[in-house]
Coordinates of C-alpha atoms and ligand atoms in Angstrom, one line a residue:
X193 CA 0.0 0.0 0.0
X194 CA 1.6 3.3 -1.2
X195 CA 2.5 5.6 1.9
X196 CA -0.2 7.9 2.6
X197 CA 1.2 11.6 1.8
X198 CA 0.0 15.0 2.4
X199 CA 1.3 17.1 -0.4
X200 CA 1.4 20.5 -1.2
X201 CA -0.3 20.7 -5.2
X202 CA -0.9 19.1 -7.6
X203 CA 2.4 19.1 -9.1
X204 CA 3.8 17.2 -6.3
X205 CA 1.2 14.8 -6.1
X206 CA 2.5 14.2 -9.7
X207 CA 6.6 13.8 -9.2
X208 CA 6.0 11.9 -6.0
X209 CA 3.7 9.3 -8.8
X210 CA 6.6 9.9 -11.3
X211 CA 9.1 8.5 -8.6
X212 CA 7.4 5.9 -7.1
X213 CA 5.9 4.8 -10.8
X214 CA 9.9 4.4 -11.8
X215 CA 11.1 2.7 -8.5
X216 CA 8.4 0.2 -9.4
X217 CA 9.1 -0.7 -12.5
X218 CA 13.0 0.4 -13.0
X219 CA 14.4 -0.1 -9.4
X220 CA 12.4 -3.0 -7.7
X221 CA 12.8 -5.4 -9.8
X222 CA 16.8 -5.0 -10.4
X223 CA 17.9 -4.6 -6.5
X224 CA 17.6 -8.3 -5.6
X225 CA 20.0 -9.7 -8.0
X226 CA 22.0 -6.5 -8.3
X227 CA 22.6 -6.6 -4.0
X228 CA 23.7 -10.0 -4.1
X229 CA 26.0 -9.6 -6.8
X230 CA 27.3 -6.5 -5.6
X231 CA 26.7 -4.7 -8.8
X232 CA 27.2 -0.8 -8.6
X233 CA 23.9 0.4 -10.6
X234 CA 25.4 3.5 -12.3
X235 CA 23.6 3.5 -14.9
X236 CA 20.3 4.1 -12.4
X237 CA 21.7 7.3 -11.6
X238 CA 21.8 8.6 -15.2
X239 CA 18.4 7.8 -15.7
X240 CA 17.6 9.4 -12.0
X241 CA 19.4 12.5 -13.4
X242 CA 17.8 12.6 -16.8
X243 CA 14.9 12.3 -14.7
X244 CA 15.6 15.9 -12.5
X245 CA 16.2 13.6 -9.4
X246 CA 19.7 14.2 -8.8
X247 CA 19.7 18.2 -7.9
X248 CA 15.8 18.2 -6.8
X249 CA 16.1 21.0 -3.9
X250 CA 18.8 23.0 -5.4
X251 CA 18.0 26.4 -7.0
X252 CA 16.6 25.9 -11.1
X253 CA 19.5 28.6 -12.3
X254 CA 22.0 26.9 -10.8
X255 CA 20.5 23.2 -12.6
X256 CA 18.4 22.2 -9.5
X257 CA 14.7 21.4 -9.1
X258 CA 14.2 24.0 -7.2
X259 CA 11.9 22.1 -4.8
X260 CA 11.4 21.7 -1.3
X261 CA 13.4 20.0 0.9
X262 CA 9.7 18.2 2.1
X263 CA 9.5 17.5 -1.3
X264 CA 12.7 15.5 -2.5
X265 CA 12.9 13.7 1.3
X266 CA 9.3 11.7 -0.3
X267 CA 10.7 10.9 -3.4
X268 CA 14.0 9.8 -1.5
X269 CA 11.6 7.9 0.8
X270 CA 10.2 6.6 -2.6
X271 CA 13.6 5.4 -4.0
X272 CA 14.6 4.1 -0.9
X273 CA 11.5 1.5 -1.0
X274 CA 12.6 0.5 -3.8
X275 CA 15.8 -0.1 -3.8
X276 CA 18.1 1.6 -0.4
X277 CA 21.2 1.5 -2.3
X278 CA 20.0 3.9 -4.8
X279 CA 18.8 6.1 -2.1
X280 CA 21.6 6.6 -0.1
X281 CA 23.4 7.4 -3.2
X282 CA 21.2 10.2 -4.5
X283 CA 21.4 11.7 -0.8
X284 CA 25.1 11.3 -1.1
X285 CA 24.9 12.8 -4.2
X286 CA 22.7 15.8 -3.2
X287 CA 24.7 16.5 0.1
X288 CA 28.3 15.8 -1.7
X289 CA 27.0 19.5 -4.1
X290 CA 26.0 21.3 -0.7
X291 CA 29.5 22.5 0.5
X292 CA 29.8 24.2 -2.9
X293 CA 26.0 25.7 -2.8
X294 CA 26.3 26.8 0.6
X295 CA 30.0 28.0 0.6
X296 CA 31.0 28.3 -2.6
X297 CA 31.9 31.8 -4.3
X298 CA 29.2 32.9 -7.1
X299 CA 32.2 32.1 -9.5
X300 CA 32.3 28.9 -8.2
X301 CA 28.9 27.9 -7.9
X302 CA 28.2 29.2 -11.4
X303 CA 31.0 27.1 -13.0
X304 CA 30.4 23.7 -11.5
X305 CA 27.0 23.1 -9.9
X306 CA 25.3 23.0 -12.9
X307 CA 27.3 19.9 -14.2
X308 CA 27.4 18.2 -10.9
X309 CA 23.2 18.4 -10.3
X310 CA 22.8 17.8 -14.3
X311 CA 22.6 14.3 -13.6
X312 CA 25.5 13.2 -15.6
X313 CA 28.1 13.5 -13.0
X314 CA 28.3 11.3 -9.5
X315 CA 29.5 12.9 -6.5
X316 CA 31.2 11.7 -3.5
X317 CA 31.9 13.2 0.4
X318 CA 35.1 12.4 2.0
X319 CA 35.0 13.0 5.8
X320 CA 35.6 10.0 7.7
X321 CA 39.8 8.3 7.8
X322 CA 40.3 5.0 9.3
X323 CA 40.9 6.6 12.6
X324 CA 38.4 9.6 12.5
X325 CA 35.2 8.6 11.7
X326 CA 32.7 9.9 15.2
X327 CA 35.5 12.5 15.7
X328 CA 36.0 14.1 11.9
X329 CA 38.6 16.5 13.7
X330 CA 41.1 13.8 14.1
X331 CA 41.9 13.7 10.7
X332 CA 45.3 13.8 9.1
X333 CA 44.8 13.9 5.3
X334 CA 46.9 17.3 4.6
X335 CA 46.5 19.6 2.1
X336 CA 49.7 21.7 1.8
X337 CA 50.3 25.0 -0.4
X338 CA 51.8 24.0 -3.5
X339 CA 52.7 27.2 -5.6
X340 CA 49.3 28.6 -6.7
X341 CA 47.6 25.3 -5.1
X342 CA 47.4 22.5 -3.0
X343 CA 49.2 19.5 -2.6
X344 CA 46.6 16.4 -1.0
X345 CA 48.0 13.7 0.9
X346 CA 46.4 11.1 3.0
X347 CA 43.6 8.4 3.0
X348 CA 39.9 9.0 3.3
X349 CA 38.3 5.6 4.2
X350 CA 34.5 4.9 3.8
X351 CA 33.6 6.8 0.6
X352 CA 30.6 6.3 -0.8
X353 CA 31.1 5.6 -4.5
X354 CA 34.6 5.7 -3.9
X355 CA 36.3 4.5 -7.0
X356 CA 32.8 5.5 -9.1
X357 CA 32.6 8.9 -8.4
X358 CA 33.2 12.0 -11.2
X359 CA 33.9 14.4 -8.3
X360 CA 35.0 14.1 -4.5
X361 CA 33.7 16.8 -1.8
X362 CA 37.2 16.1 0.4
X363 CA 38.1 17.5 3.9
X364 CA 42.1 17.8 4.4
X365 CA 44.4 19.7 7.0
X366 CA 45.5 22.7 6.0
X367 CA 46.6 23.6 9.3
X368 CA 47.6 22.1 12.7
X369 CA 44.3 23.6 15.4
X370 CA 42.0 20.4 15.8
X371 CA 38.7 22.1 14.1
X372 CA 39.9 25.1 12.2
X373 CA 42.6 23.6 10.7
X374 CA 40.3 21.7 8.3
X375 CA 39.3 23.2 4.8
X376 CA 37.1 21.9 2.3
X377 CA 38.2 20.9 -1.8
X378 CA 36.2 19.8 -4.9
X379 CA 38.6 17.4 -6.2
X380 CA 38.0 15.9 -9.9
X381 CA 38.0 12.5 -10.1
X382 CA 40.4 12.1 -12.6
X383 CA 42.7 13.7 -10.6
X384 CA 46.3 12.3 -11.2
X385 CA 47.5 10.7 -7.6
X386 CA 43.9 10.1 -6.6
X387 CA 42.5 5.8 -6.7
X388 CA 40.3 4.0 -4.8
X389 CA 41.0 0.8 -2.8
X390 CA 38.6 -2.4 -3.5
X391 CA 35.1 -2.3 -2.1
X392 CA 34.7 -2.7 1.5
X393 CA 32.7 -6.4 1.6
X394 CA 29.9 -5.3 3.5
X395 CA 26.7 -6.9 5.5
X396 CA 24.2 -5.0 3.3
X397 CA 24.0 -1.9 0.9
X398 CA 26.5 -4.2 -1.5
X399 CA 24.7 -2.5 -4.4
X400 CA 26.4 0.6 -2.6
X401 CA 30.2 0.9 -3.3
X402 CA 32.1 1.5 0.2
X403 CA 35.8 2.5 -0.6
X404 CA 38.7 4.0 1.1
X405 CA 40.4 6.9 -1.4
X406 CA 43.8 7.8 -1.3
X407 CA 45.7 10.8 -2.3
X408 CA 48.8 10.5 -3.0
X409 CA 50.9 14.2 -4.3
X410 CA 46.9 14.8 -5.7
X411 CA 47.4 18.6 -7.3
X412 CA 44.6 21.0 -6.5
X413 CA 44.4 24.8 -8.1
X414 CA 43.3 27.0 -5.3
X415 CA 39.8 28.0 -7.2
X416 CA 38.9 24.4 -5.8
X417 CA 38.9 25.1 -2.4
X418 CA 35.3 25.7 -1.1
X419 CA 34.9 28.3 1.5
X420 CA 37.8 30.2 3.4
X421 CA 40.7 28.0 4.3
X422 CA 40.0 26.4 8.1
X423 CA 36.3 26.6 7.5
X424 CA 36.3 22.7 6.6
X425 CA 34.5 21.4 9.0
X426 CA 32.2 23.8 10.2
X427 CA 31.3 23.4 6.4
X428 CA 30.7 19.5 6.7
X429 CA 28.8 19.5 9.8
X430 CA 26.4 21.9 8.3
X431 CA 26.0 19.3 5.1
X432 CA 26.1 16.5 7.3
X433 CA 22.4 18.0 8.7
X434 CA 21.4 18.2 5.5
X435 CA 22.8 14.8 5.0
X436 CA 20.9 13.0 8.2
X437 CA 17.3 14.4 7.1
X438 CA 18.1 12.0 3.6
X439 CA 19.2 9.0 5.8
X440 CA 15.8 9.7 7.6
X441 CA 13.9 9.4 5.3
X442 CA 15.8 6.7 3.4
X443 CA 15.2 4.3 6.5
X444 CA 11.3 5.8 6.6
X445 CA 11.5 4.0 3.0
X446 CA 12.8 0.8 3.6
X447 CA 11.0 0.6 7.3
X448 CA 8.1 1.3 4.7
X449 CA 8.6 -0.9 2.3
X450 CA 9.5 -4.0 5.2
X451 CA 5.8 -3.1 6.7
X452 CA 3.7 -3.5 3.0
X453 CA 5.9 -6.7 2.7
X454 CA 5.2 -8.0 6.3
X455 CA 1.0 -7.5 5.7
X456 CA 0.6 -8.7 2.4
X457 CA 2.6 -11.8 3.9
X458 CA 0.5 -11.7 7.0
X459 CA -2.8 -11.5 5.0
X460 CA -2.2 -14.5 2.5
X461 CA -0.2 -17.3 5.5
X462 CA -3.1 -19.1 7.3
X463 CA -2.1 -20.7 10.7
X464 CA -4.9 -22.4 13.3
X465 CA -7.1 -21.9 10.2
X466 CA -6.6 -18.1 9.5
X467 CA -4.7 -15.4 7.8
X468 CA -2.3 -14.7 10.5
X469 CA -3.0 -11.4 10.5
X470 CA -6.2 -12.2 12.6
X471 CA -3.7 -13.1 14.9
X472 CA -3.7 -10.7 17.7
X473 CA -0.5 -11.1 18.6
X474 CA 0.7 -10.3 14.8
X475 CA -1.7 -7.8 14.3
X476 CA -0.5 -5.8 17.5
X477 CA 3.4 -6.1 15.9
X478 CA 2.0 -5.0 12.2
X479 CA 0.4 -1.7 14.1
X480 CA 3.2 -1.2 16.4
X481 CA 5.3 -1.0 13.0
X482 CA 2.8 1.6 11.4
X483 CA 2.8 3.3 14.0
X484 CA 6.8 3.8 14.0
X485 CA 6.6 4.3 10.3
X486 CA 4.3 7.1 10.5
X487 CA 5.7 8.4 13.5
X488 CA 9.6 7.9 11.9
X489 CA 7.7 9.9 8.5
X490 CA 6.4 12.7 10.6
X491 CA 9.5 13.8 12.6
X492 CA 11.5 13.9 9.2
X493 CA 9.3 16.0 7.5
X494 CA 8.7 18.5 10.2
X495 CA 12.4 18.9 10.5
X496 CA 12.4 19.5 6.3
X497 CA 9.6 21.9 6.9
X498 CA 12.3 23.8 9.3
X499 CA 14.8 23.9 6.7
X500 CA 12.4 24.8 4.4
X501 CA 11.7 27.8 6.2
X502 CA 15.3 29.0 7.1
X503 CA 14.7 27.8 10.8
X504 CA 17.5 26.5 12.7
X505 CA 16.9 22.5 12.2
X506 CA 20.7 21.0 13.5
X507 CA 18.6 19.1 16.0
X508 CA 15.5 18.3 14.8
X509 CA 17.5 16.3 11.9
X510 CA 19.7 14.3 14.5
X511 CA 16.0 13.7 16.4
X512 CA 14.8 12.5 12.8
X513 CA 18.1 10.5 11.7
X514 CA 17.6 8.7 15.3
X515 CA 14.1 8.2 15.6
X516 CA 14.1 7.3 11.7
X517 CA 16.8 4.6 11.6
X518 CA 16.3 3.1 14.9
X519 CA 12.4 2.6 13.6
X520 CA 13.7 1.2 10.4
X521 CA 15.8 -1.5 12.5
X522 CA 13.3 -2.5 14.8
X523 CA 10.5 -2.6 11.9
X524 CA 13.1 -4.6 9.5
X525 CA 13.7 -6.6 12.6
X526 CA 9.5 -7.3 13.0
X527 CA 9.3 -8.1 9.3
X528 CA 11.4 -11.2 9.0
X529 CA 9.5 -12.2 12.4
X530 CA 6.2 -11.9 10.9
X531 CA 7.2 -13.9 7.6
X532 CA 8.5 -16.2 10.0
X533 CA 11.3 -18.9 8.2
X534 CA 10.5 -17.5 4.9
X535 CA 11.5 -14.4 6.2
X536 CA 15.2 -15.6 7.2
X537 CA 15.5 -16.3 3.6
X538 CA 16.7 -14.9 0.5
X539 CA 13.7 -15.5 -1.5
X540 CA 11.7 -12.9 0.5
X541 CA 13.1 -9.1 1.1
X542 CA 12.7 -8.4 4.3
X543 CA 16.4 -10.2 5.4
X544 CA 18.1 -7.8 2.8
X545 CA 15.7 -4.8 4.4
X546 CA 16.9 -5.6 8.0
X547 CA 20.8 -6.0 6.9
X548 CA 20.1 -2.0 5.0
X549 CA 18.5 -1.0 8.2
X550 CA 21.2 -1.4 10.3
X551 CA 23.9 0.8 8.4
X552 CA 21.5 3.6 8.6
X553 CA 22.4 3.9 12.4
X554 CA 26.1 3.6 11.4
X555 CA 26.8 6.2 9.0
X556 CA 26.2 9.9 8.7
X557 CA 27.2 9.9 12.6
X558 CA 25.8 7.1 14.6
X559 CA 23.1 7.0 16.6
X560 CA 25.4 7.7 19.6
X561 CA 26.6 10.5 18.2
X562 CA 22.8 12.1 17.0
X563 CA 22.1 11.5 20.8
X564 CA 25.4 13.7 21.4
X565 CA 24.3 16.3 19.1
X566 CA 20.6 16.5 20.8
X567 CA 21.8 16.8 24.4
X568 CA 24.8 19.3 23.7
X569 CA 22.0 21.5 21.8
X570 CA 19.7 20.5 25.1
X571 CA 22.4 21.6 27.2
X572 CA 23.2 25.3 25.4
X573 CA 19.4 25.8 24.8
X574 CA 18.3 25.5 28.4
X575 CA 14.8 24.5 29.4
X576 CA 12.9 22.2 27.0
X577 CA 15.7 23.0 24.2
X578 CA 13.4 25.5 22.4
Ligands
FAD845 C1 28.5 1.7 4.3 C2 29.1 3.0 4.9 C3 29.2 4.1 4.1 C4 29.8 5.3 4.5 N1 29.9 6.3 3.7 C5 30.6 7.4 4.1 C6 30.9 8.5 3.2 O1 30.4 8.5 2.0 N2 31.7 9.5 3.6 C7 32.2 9.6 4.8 O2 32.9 10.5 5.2 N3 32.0 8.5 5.7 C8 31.3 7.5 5.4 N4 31.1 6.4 6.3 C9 31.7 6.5 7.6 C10 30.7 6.6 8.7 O3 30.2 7.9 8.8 C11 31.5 6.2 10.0 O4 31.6 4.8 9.9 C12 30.7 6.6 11.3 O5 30.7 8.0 11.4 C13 31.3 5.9 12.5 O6 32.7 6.1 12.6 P1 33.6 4.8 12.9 O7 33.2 3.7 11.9 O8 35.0 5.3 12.8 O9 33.2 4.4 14.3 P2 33.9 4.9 15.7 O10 33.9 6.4 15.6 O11 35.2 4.2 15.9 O12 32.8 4.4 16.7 C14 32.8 3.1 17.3 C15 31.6 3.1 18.3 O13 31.9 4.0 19.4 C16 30.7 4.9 19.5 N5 31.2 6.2 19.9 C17 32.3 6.9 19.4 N6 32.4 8.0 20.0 C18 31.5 8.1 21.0 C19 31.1 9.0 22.0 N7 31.7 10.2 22.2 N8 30.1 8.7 22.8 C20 29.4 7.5 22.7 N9 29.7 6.6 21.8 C21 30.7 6.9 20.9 C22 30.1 4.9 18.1 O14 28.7 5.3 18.2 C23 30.3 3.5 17.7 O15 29.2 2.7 18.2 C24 30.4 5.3 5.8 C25 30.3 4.1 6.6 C26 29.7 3.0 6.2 C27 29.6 1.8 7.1

């Protein structure tokens, strides 16, 4: 049963069809036998960017949608039933353009952004190093002056389409002081020095390629650097909000697609001489996971409605990323019980659903670190965090 969605217009009742229409019949029926054979789908993201879904809530002039953030977080959600690994690419994708939206110079934003939201180009976000992934300001990938540029040097492990990427949003030291020695580059994937180690082999998401990057003498001009140098991170935190609200509502999608899985199972299986949906026990677990779907659906989008609106939304989108993924896990979790030994098998979804689930709480900061975020914001606001 298609989520239930309160949109603004007409037109968005329309792309939210268009999405869901082409996750149906494009995504669905690929993601099985792509996740198990840990096929990189990148031909799903030109047609996603043909499409317009690659730059939806970006500005039109600069090759966006020019959407609302409400907006693209529902097709996301859409994707995401389909097929997660798709998902958390586009919201790679979308955050990976940010630090040059958000920080870039008008020069800057003008020559590149409309290439990297056109759709043809794949973007990546380099954060995280072996040793610095909850605490980004650990890092030791260096960027040194090098005549009129920059010289990169170091390892960034974790990368999202690492090896697949056309461009790399990368964070490097450019100076010794923990947090504002960090500055923030748009490095070209062809850059010479730059390669990508094998896939990491991973429990789920396979369709997703996990790599660690290194640098090695990578050559920069200076016109790539985003933002002021030392501004780095302050720059990837505020993408990483950004970021979380399209894990949120990524896990909304696949807690959503493990639910419309878990009652059409339970309406068809008879036990004792009925559907087992007629089964109070199962029917109490099938509305304890609407309920978290809705509820995980809700907190999202009131958190886009803040961004929407210019409102401060840092914690509301570590509330949603928490609430969102650890609903996804416990739903996933509930599906495979409700299909019972089918369910621990590969020839029903909802074991590859539970195995997505639980890298949602991973990455983008984990769960422990959303729960960080929320009570240092608690702590500064005062009373009620308002
Ligand atoms: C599939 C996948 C894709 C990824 N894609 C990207 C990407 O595209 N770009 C990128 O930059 N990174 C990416 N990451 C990295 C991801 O963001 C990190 O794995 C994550 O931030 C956790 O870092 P870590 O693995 O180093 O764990 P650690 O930081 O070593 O944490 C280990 C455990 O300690 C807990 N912990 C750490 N510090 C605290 C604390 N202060 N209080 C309480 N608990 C704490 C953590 O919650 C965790 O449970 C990806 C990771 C995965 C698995």
């Amino acid at each position: 049963m298609p989520a239930e969605r309160m949109l603004a217009s007409a037109e968005e009742q329309a792309i939210v069809a268009m999405v869901r229409d082409y996750a149906t019949a494009e995504l669905a029926p690929r993601a099985a036998r792509a996740e198990a054979d840990g096929a990189f789908p990148r031909e799903a993201f030109r047609e996603l960017g043909r499409l317009g879904l690659l730059g939806m809530p970006y500005p039109e002039e600069l090759g966006g949608g020019g959407q609302s953030y409400e907006l693209y977080l529902q097709a996301l959600e859409e994707l995401a039933s389909a097929w997660a690994s798709v998902a958390v690419g586009v919201s790679v994708h979308a955050m990976s353009c940010l630090p040059l939206a958000t920080a870039g110079s008008a020069e800057q934003r003008e020559r590149w952004l409309p290439q990297l939201l056109g759709g043809e180009l794949l973007g990546a976000y380099c954060l995280s190093e072996a040793h610095a992934g909850s605490d980004p300001a650990a890092m030791r990938a260096r960027a040194a002056r090098d005549g009129d540029g920059y010289r990169i040097d170091g390892a960034k492990a974790w990368v999202t389409h690492g090896g697949e990427a056309d461009f790399y949003t990368l964070f490097a030291r450019t100076g010794d002081h923990r947090t504002r020695g960090i500055s923030c580059f748009l490095v070209p994937g062809d850059a010479d020095g730059l390669s990508a180690q094998p896939p990491e082999r991973k429990m789920g998401l396979t369709g997703s390629r996990t790599s660690t990057v290194d640098c090695d003498g990578v050559r920069v001009e200076e016109q790539r650097r985003v933002g002021a140098e030392g501004d780095g991170l302050a720059i990837a935190l505020s993408a990483l909000d950004s970021g979380r609200l399209g894990i949120a509502a990524v896990a909304v999608g696949v807690a959503q697609a493990a639910l419309d899985h878990s009652v059409a199972y339970a309406r068809e299986r008879e036990t004792f001489g009925q559907p087992i949906i007629r089964h109070q026990g199962i029917a109490f677990m099938l509305a304890d996971m609407a309920a978290a779907v809705e509820s995980a659906r809700a907190t999202t989008l009131e958190a886009a409605r803040r961004r929407d609106r210019g409102l401060p939304y840092s914690r509301q989108a570590s509330i949603a990323k928490l609430v969102a993924t650890d609903a996804a896990m416990r739903v996933t979790t509930d599906a495979v019980q409700v299909l019972g030994g089918a369910g621990y098998t590969r020839e029903f979804p909802v074991e590859r659903l539970m195995r997505e689930a639980k890298v949602m709480q991973i990455f983008e900061g984990t769960n422990q670190i959303q729960r960080m975020v929320i009570g240092r914001q608690l702590d500064a606001a005062g009373a009620g965090g308002r």
